[in-house]
Short mmCIF file of C-alpha atoms in Angstrom, two decimals:
data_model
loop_
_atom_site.label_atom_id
_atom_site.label_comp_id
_atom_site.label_asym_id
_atom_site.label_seq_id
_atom_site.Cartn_x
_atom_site.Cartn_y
_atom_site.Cartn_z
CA UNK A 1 0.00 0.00 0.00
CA UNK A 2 0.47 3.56 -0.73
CA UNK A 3 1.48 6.64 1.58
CA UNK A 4 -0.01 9.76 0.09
CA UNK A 5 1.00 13.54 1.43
CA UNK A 6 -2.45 15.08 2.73
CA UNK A 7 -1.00 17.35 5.59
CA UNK A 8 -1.80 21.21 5.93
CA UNK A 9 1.73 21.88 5.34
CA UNK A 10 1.37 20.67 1.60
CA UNK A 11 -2.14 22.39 1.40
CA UNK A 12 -0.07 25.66 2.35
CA UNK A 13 2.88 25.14 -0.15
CA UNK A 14 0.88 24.30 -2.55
CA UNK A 15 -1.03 27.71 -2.15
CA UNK A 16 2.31 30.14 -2.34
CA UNK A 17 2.67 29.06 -5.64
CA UNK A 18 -0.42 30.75 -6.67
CA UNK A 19 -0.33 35.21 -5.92
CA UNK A 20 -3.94 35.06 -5.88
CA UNK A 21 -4.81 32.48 -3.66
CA UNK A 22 -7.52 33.73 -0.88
CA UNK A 23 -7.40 33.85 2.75
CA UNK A 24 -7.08 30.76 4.30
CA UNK A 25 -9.22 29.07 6.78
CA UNK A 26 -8.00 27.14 9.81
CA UNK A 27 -6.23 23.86 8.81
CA UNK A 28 -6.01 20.97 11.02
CA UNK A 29 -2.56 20.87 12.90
CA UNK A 30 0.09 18.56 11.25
CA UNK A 31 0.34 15.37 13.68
CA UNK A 32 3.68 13.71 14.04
CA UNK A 33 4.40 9.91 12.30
CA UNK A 34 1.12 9.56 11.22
CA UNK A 35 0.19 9.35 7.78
CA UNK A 36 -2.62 8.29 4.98
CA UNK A 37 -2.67 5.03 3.80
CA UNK A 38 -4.64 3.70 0.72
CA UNK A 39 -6.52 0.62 1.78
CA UNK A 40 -6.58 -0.70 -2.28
CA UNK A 41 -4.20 -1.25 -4.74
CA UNK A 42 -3.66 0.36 -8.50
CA UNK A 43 -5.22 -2.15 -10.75
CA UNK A 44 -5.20 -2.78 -14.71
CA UNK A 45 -7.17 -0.84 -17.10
CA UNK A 46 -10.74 -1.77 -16.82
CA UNK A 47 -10.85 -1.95 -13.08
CA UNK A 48 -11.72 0.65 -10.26
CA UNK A 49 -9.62 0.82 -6.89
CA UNK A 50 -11.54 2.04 -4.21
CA UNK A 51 -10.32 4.94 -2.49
CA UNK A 52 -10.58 4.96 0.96
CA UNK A 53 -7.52 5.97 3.12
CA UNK A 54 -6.50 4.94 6.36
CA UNK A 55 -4.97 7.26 9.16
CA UNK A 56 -1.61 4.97 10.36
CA UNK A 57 1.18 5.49 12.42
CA UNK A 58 4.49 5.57 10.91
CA UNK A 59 5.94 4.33 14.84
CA UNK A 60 4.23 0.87 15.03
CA UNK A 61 1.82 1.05 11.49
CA UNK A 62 -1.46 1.06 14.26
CA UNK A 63 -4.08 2.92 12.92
CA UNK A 64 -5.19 5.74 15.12
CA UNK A 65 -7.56 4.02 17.55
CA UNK A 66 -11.09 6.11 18.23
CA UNK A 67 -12.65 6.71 20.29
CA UNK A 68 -10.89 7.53 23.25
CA UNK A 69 -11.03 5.93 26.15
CA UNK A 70 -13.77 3.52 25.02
CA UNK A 71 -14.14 -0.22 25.61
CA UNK A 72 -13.68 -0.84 22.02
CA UNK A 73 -10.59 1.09 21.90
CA UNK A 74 -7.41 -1.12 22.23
CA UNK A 75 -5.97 -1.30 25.34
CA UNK A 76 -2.61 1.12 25.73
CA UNK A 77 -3.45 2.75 22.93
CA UNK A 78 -2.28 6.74 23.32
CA UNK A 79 -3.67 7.83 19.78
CA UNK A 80 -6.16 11.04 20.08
CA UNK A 81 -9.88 10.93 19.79
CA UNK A 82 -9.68 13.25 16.64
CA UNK A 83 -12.48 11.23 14.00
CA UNK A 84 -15.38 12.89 13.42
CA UNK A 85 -18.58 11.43 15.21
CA UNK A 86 -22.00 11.55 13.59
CA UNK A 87 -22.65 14.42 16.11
CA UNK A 88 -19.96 16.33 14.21
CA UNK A 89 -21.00 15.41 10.71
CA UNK A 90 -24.72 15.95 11.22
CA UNK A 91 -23.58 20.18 13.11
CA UNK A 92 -21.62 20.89 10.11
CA UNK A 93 -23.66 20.34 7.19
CA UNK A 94 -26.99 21.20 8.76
CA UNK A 95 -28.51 17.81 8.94
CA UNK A 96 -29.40 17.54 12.78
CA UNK A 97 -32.59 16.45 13.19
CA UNK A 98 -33.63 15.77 9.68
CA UNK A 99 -35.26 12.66 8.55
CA UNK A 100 -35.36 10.12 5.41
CA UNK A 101 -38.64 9.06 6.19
CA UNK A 102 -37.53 5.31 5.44
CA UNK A 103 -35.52 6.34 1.98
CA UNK A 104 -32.62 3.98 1.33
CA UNK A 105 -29.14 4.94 0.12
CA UNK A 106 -27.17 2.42 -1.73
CA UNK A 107 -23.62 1.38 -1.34
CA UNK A 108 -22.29 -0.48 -4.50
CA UNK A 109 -18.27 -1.94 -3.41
CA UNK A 110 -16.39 -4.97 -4.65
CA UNK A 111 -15.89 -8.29 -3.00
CA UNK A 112 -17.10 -9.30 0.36
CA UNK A 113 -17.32 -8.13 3.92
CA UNK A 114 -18.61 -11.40 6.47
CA UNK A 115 -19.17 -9.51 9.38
CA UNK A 116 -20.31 -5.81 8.14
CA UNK A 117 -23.82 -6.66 9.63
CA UNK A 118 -21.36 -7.21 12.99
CA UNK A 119 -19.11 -4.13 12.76
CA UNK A 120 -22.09 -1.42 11.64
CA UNK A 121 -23.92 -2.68 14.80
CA UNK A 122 -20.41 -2.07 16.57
CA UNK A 123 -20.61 1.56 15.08
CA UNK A 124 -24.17 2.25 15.47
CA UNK A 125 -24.56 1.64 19.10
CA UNK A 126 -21.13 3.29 20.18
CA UNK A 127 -22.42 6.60 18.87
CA UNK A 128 -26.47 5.99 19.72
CA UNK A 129 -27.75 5.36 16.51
CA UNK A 130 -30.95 3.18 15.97
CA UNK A 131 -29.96 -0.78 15.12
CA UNK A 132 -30.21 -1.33 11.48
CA UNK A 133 -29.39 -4.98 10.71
CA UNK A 134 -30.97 -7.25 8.24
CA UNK A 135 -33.67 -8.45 10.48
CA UNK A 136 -35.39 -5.42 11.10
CA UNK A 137 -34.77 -4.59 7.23
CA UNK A 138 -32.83 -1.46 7.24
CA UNK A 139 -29.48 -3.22 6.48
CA UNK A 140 -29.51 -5.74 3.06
CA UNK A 141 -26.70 -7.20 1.29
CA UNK A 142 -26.32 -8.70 -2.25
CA UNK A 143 -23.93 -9.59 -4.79
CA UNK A 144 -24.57 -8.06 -7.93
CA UNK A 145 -27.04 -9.62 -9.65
CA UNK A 146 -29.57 -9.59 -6.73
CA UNK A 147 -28.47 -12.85 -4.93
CA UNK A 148 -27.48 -14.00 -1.44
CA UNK A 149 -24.59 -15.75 -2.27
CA UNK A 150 -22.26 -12.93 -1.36
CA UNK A 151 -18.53 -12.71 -3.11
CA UNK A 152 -14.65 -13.81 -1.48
CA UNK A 153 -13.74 -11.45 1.08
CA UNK A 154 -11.15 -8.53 0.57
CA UNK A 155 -9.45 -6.85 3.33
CA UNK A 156 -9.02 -3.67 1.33
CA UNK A 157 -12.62 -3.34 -0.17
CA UNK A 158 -14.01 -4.68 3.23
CA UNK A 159 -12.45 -1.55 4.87
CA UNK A 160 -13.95 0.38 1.75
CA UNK A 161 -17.57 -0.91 2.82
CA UNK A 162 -17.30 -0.25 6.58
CA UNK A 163 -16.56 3.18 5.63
CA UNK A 164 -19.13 3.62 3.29
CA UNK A 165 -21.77 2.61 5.98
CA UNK A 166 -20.52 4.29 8.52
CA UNK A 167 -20.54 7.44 7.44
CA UNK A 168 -24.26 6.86 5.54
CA UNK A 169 -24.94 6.18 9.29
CA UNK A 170 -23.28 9.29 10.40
CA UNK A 171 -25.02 11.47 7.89
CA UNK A 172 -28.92 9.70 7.73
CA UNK A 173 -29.31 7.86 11.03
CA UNK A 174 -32.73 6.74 9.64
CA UNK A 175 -31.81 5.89 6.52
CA UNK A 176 -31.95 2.50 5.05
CA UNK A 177 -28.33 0.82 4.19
CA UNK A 178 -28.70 -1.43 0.83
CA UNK A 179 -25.10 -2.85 -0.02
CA UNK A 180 -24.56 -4.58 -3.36
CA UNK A 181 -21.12 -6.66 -3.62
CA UNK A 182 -19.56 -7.16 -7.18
CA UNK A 183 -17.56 -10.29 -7.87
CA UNK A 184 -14.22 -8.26 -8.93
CA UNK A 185 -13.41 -4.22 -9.08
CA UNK A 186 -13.94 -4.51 -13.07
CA UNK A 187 -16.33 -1.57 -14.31
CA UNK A 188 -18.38 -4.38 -15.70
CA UNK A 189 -18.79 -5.90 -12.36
CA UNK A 190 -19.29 -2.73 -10.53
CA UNK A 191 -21.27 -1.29 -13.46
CA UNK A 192 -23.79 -4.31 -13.06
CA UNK A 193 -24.27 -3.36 -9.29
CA UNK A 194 -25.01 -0.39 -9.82
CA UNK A 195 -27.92 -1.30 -11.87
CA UNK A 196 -29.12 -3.71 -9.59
CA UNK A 197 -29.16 -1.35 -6.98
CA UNK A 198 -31.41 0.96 -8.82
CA UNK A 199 -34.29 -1.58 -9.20
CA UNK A 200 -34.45 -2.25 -5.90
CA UNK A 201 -37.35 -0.51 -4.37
CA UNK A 202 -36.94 2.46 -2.37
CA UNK A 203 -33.47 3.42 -3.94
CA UNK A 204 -33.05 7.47 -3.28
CA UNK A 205 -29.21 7.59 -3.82
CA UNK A 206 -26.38 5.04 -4.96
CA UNK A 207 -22.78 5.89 -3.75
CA UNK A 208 -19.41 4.92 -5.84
CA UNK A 209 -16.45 5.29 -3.54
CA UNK A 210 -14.01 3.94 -6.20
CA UNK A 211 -12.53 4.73 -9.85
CA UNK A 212 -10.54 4.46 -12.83
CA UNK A 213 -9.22 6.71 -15.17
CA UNK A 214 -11.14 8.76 -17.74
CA UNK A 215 -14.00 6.36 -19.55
CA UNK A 216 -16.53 7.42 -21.77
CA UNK A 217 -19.80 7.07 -21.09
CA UNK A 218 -20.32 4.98 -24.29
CA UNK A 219 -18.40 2.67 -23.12
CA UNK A 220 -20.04 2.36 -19.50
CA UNK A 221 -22.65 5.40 -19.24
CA UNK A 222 -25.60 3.00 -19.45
CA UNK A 223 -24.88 1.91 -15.95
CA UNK A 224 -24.93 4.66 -13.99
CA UNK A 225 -27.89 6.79 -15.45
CA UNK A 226 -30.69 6.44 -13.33
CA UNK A 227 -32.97 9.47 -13.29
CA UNK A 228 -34.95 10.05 -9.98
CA UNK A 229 -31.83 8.32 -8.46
CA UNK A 230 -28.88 10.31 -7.08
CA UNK A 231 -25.62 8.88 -7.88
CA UNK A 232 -22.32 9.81 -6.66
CA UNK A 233 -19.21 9.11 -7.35
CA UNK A 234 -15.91 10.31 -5.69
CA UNK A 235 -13.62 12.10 -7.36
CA UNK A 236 -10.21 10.61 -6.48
CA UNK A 237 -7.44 11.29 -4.26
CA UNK A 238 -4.50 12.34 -6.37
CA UNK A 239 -5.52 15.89 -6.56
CA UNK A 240 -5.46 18.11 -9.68
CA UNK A 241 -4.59 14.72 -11.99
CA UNK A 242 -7.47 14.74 -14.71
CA UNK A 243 -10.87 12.31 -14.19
CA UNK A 244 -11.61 9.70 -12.32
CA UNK A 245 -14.51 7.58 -13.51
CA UNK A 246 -17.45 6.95 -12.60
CA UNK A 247 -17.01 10.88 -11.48
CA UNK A 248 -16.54 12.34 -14.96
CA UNK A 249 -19.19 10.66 -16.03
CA UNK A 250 -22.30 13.02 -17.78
CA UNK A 251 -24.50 10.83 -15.09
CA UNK A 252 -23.35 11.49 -11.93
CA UNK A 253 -22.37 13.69 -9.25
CA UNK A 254 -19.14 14.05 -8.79
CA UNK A 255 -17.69 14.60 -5.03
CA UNK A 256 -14.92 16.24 -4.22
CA UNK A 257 -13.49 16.69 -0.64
CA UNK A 258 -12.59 19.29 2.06
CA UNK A 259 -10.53 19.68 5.54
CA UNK A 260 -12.99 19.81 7.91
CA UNK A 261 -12.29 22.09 11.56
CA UNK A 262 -14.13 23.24 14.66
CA UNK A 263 -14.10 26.84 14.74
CA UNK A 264 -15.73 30.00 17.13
CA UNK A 265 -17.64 30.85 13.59
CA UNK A 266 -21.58 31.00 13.72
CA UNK A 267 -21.39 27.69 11.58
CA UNK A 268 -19.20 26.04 14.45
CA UNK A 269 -16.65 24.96 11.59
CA UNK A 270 -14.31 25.42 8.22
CA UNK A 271 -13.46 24.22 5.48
CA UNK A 272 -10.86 24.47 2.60
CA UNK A 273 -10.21 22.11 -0.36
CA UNK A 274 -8.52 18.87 0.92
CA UNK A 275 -4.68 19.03 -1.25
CA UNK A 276 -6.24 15.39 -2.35
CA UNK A 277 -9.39 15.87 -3.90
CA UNK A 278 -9.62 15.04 -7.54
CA UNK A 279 -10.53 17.42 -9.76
CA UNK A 280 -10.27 18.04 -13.43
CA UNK A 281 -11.64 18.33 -17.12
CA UNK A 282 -12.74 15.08 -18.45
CA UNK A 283 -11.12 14.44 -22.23
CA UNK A 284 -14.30 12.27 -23.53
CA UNK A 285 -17.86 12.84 -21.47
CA UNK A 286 -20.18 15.87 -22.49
CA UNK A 287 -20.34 18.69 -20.16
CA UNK A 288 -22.90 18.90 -17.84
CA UNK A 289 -25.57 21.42 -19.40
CA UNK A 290 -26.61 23.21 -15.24
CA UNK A 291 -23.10 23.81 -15.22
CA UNK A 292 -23.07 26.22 -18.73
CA UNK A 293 -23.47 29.02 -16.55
CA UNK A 294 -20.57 28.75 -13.76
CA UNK A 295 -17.38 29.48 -16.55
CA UNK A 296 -16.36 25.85 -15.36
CA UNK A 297 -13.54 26.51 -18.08
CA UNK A 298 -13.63 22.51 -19.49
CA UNK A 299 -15.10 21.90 -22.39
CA UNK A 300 -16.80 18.84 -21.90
CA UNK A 301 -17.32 17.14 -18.05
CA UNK A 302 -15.66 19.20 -15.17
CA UNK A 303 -15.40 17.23 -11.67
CA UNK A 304 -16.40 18.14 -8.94
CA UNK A 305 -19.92 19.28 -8.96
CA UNK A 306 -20.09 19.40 -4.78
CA UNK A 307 -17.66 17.85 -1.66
CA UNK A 308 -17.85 17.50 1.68
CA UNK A 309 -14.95 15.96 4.44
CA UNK A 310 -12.55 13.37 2.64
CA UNK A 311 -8.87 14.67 4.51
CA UNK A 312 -7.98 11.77 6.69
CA UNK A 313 -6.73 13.80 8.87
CA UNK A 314 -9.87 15.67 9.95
CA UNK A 315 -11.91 11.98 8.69
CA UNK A 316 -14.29 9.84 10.22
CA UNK A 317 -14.32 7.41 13.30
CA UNK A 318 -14.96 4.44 11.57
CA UNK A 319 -15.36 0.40 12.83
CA UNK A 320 -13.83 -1.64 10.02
CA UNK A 321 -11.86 -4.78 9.60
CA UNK A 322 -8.28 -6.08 10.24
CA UNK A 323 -8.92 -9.07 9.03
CA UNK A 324 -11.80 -11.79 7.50
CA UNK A 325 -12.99 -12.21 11.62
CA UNK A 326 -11.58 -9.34 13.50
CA UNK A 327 -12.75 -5.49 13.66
CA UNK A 328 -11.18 -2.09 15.72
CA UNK A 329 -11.75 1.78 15.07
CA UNK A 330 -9.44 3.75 13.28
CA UNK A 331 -10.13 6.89 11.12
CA UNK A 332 -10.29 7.37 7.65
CA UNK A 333 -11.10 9.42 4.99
CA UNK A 334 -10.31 10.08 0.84
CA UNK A 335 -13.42 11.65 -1.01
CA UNK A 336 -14.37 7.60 -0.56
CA UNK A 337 -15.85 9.44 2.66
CA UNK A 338 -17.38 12.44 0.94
CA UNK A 339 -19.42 10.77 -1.65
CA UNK A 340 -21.47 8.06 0.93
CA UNK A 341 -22.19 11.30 2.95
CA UNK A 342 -23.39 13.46 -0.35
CA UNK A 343 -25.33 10.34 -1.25
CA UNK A 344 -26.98 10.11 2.42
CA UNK A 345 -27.81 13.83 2.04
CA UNK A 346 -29.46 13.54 -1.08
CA UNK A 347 -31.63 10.71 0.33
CA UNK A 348 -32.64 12.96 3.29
CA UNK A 349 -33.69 15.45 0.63
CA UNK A 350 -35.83 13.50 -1.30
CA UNK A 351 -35.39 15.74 -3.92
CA UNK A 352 -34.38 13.58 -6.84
CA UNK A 353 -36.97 11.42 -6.36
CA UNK A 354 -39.20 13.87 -7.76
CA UNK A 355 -37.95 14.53 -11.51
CA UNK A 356 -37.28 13.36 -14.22
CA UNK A 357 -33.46 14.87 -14.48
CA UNK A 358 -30.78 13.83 -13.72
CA UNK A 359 -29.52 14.59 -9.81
CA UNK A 360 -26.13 16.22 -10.72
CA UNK A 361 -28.16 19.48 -12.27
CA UNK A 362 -29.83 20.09 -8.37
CA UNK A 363 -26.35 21.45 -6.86
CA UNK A 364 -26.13 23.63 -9.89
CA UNK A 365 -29.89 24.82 -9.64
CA UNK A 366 -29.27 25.82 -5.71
CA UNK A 367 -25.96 27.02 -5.47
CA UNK A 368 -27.04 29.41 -3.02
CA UNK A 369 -28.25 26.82 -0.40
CA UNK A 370 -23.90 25.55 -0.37
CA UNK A 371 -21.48 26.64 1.77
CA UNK A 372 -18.84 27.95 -0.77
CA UNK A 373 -15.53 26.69 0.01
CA UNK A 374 -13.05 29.31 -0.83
CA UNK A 375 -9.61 28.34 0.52
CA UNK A 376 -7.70 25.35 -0.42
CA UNK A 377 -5.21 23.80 -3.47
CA UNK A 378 -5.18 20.10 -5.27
CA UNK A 379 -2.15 20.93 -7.10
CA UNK A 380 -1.25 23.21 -10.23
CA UNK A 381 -2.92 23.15 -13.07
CA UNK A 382 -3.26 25.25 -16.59
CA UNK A 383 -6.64 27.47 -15.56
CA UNK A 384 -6.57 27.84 -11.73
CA UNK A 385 -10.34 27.40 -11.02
CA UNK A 386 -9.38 23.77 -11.98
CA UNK A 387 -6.85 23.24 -8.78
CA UNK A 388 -7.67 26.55 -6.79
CA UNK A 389 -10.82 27.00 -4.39
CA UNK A 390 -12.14 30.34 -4.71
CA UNK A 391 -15.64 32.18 -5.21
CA UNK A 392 -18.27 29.89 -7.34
CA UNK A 393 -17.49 27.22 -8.68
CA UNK A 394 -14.07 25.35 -8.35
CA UNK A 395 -12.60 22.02 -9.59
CA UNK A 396 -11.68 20.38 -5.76
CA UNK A 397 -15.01 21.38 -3.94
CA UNK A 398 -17.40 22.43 -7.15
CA UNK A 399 -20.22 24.81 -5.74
CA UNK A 400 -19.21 24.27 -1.99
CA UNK A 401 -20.64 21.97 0.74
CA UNK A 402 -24.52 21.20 1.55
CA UNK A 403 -25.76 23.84 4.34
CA UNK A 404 -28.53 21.61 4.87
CA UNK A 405 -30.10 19.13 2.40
CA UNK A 406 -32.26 22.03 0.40
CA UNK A 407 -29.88 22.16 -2.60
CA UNK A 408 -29.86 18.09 -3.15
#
């Protein structure tokens, strides 16, 4: 596995080299020998990785243990309780208190996960959340095709799924949890889940944590367009790199991600562009036609269309595996975080449900109702709006963050 630099202290030189770069908002403090850690592999042409990453000590390779002080946290451990709680998640983007009214969001991964029933119920009742499990029929799980006989286990798509629930937990405590396991990571596999997961009834959103490079839509488009259904894709980790699909595709929303801090502002927090978020100018998919009007600068499919919280470092307290029978917390993030949580805000919306067209024009539509992210760098890159946060619209965070569920 991969480190990958995700630090504030990259975010800032990455800034200098632009004159014009705006103000910058607080950035989490840089936290000695620890370091992101992608839990998936590259793979060949014609396969996704999935792009969660993994908060690890360089000292012993532990992952930061959450919470603190908790029976479930190892014993010695001496890693802070930094991962962000549902409590957290739920202040910052305005969701407290909101409902689904029995909507389900849909988590499409690769491979198997034996005890993910286990874990989320691990997850769910640390932080108070009502049980969903399979017997009282919030929590399903099938392979791709609609079966019960559920695929090999993977240790690095496993921790993939367990973040994906988690933070559609964090985000839509109410919310149904439909997983669909392909057999492999190939587009074809993970394409065919996808589609599975929108006939199932009471679909509102379908989240892709996981990616390629650039496809056209001719080749796998059919897949993932599903009007009435929002579906999300992350955007990648690698910064400022080009697209990622499923996220430049015409037919989805693409999620980018952000630092997320506690602050003394009236919202309680801030955000600037996580370094990491993928953004870019697709070379093949058509432009989205909501996003004519915000100088996007690409001439055909620009990514991202929203974010929310994907640096690791500022991440999620999430119960995943370390193995085929074992479980512990640790903390991740990657925009493999921000797209479960755009999905689970879409769902709480209920807003796609109700036309025709397509979900990824809705952001567009209510710009307004975002929190526009306006600090922040993935990199450089030929037109800045591509790799620079700033006013509007911008390649790592799109039109901003969901204040609220409104613009969804």
């Amino acid at each position: 596995m991969k480190k990958i630099l995700s630090v504030s202290g990259a975010l800032l030189l990455l800034m200098s080299t632009f004159s014009t770069a705006p103000a910058a908002v607080a950035q989490p403090s840089p936290q000695a020998n620890w370091h992101a850690e992608r839990v998936c592999a590259d793979v060949p042409a014609g396969n996704a990785s999935c792009f969660a990453l993994k908060y690890v000590d360089d000292s012993t390779g532990a992952a930061k243990a959450l919470p603190q002080g908790s029976q479930v946290t190892p014993a010695g451990s001496t890693a802070l309780s930094t991962g962000k709680t549902p409590a957290d998640i739920q202040s910052a983007y305005n969701l407290t208190g909101l409902k689904s009214s029995g909507r389900t969001v849909a988590i499409v991964d690769a491979y198997g996960y034996p005890n993910l029933e286990r874990d989320l119920g691990v997850y769910r009742s640390q932080f108070g959340l009502p049980a969903c499990t399979v017997s009282n029929g919030c929590l399903t799980i099938m392979n791709q095709n609609g079966g019960s006989k559920l695929p090999r286990f993977n240790s690095g798509w496993a921790d993939e799924t367990a973040l994906d629930v988690d933070a559609v937990s964090a985000a839509c405590p109410d919310c149904k949890i439909l997983v669909v396991q392909a057999t492999t990571a190939s587009f074809t596999n993970l394409g065919t889940a996808v589609a599975t997961a929108a006939k199932q009834p009471g679909v509102a959103a379908i989240s892709n944590s996981y990616g390629g490079g650039d496809s056209p839509d001719s080749t796998y488009g059919t897949y993932y367009n599903h009007p009435g259904i929002a579906v999300t894709a992350s955007t990648g980790d690698n910064g400022y790199t080009g697209s990622s699909y499923p996220a430049s595709s015409s037919y989805v929303t693409a999620v980018g991600g952000t630092s997320l801090v506690k602050d003394t502002s009236t919202r309680g927090w801030s955000e600037s562009a996580w370094s990491g978020s993928g953004s870019g100018c697709s070379t093949v998919n058509a432009a989205l036609p909501a996003a004519a009007a915000f100088g996007t600068g690409c001439s055909r499919r620009a990514s991202a269309d929203v974010a929310a919280v994907a640096d690791p470092q500022t991440g999620l307290a999430v119960y995943a595996p370390n193995s085929s029978t074992s479980s512990s917390w640790a903390q991740y993030g990657g925009t493999s975080l921000s797209s479960p949580l755009i999905a689970a805000m879409y769902a709480l919306s209920g807003n796609s449900g109700s036309s025709a067209a397509l979900a990824n024009s809705l952001p567009y539509t209510n710009a307004g109702k975002f929190n526009d992210v306006v600090s922040g760098s993935t990199g450089s890159c030929p037109t800045s709006q591509w790799c620079l946060a700033g006013s509007g619209w911008d390649g790592p965070t799109g039109v901003g963050t969901p204040n609220g569920v409104a613009g969804l």
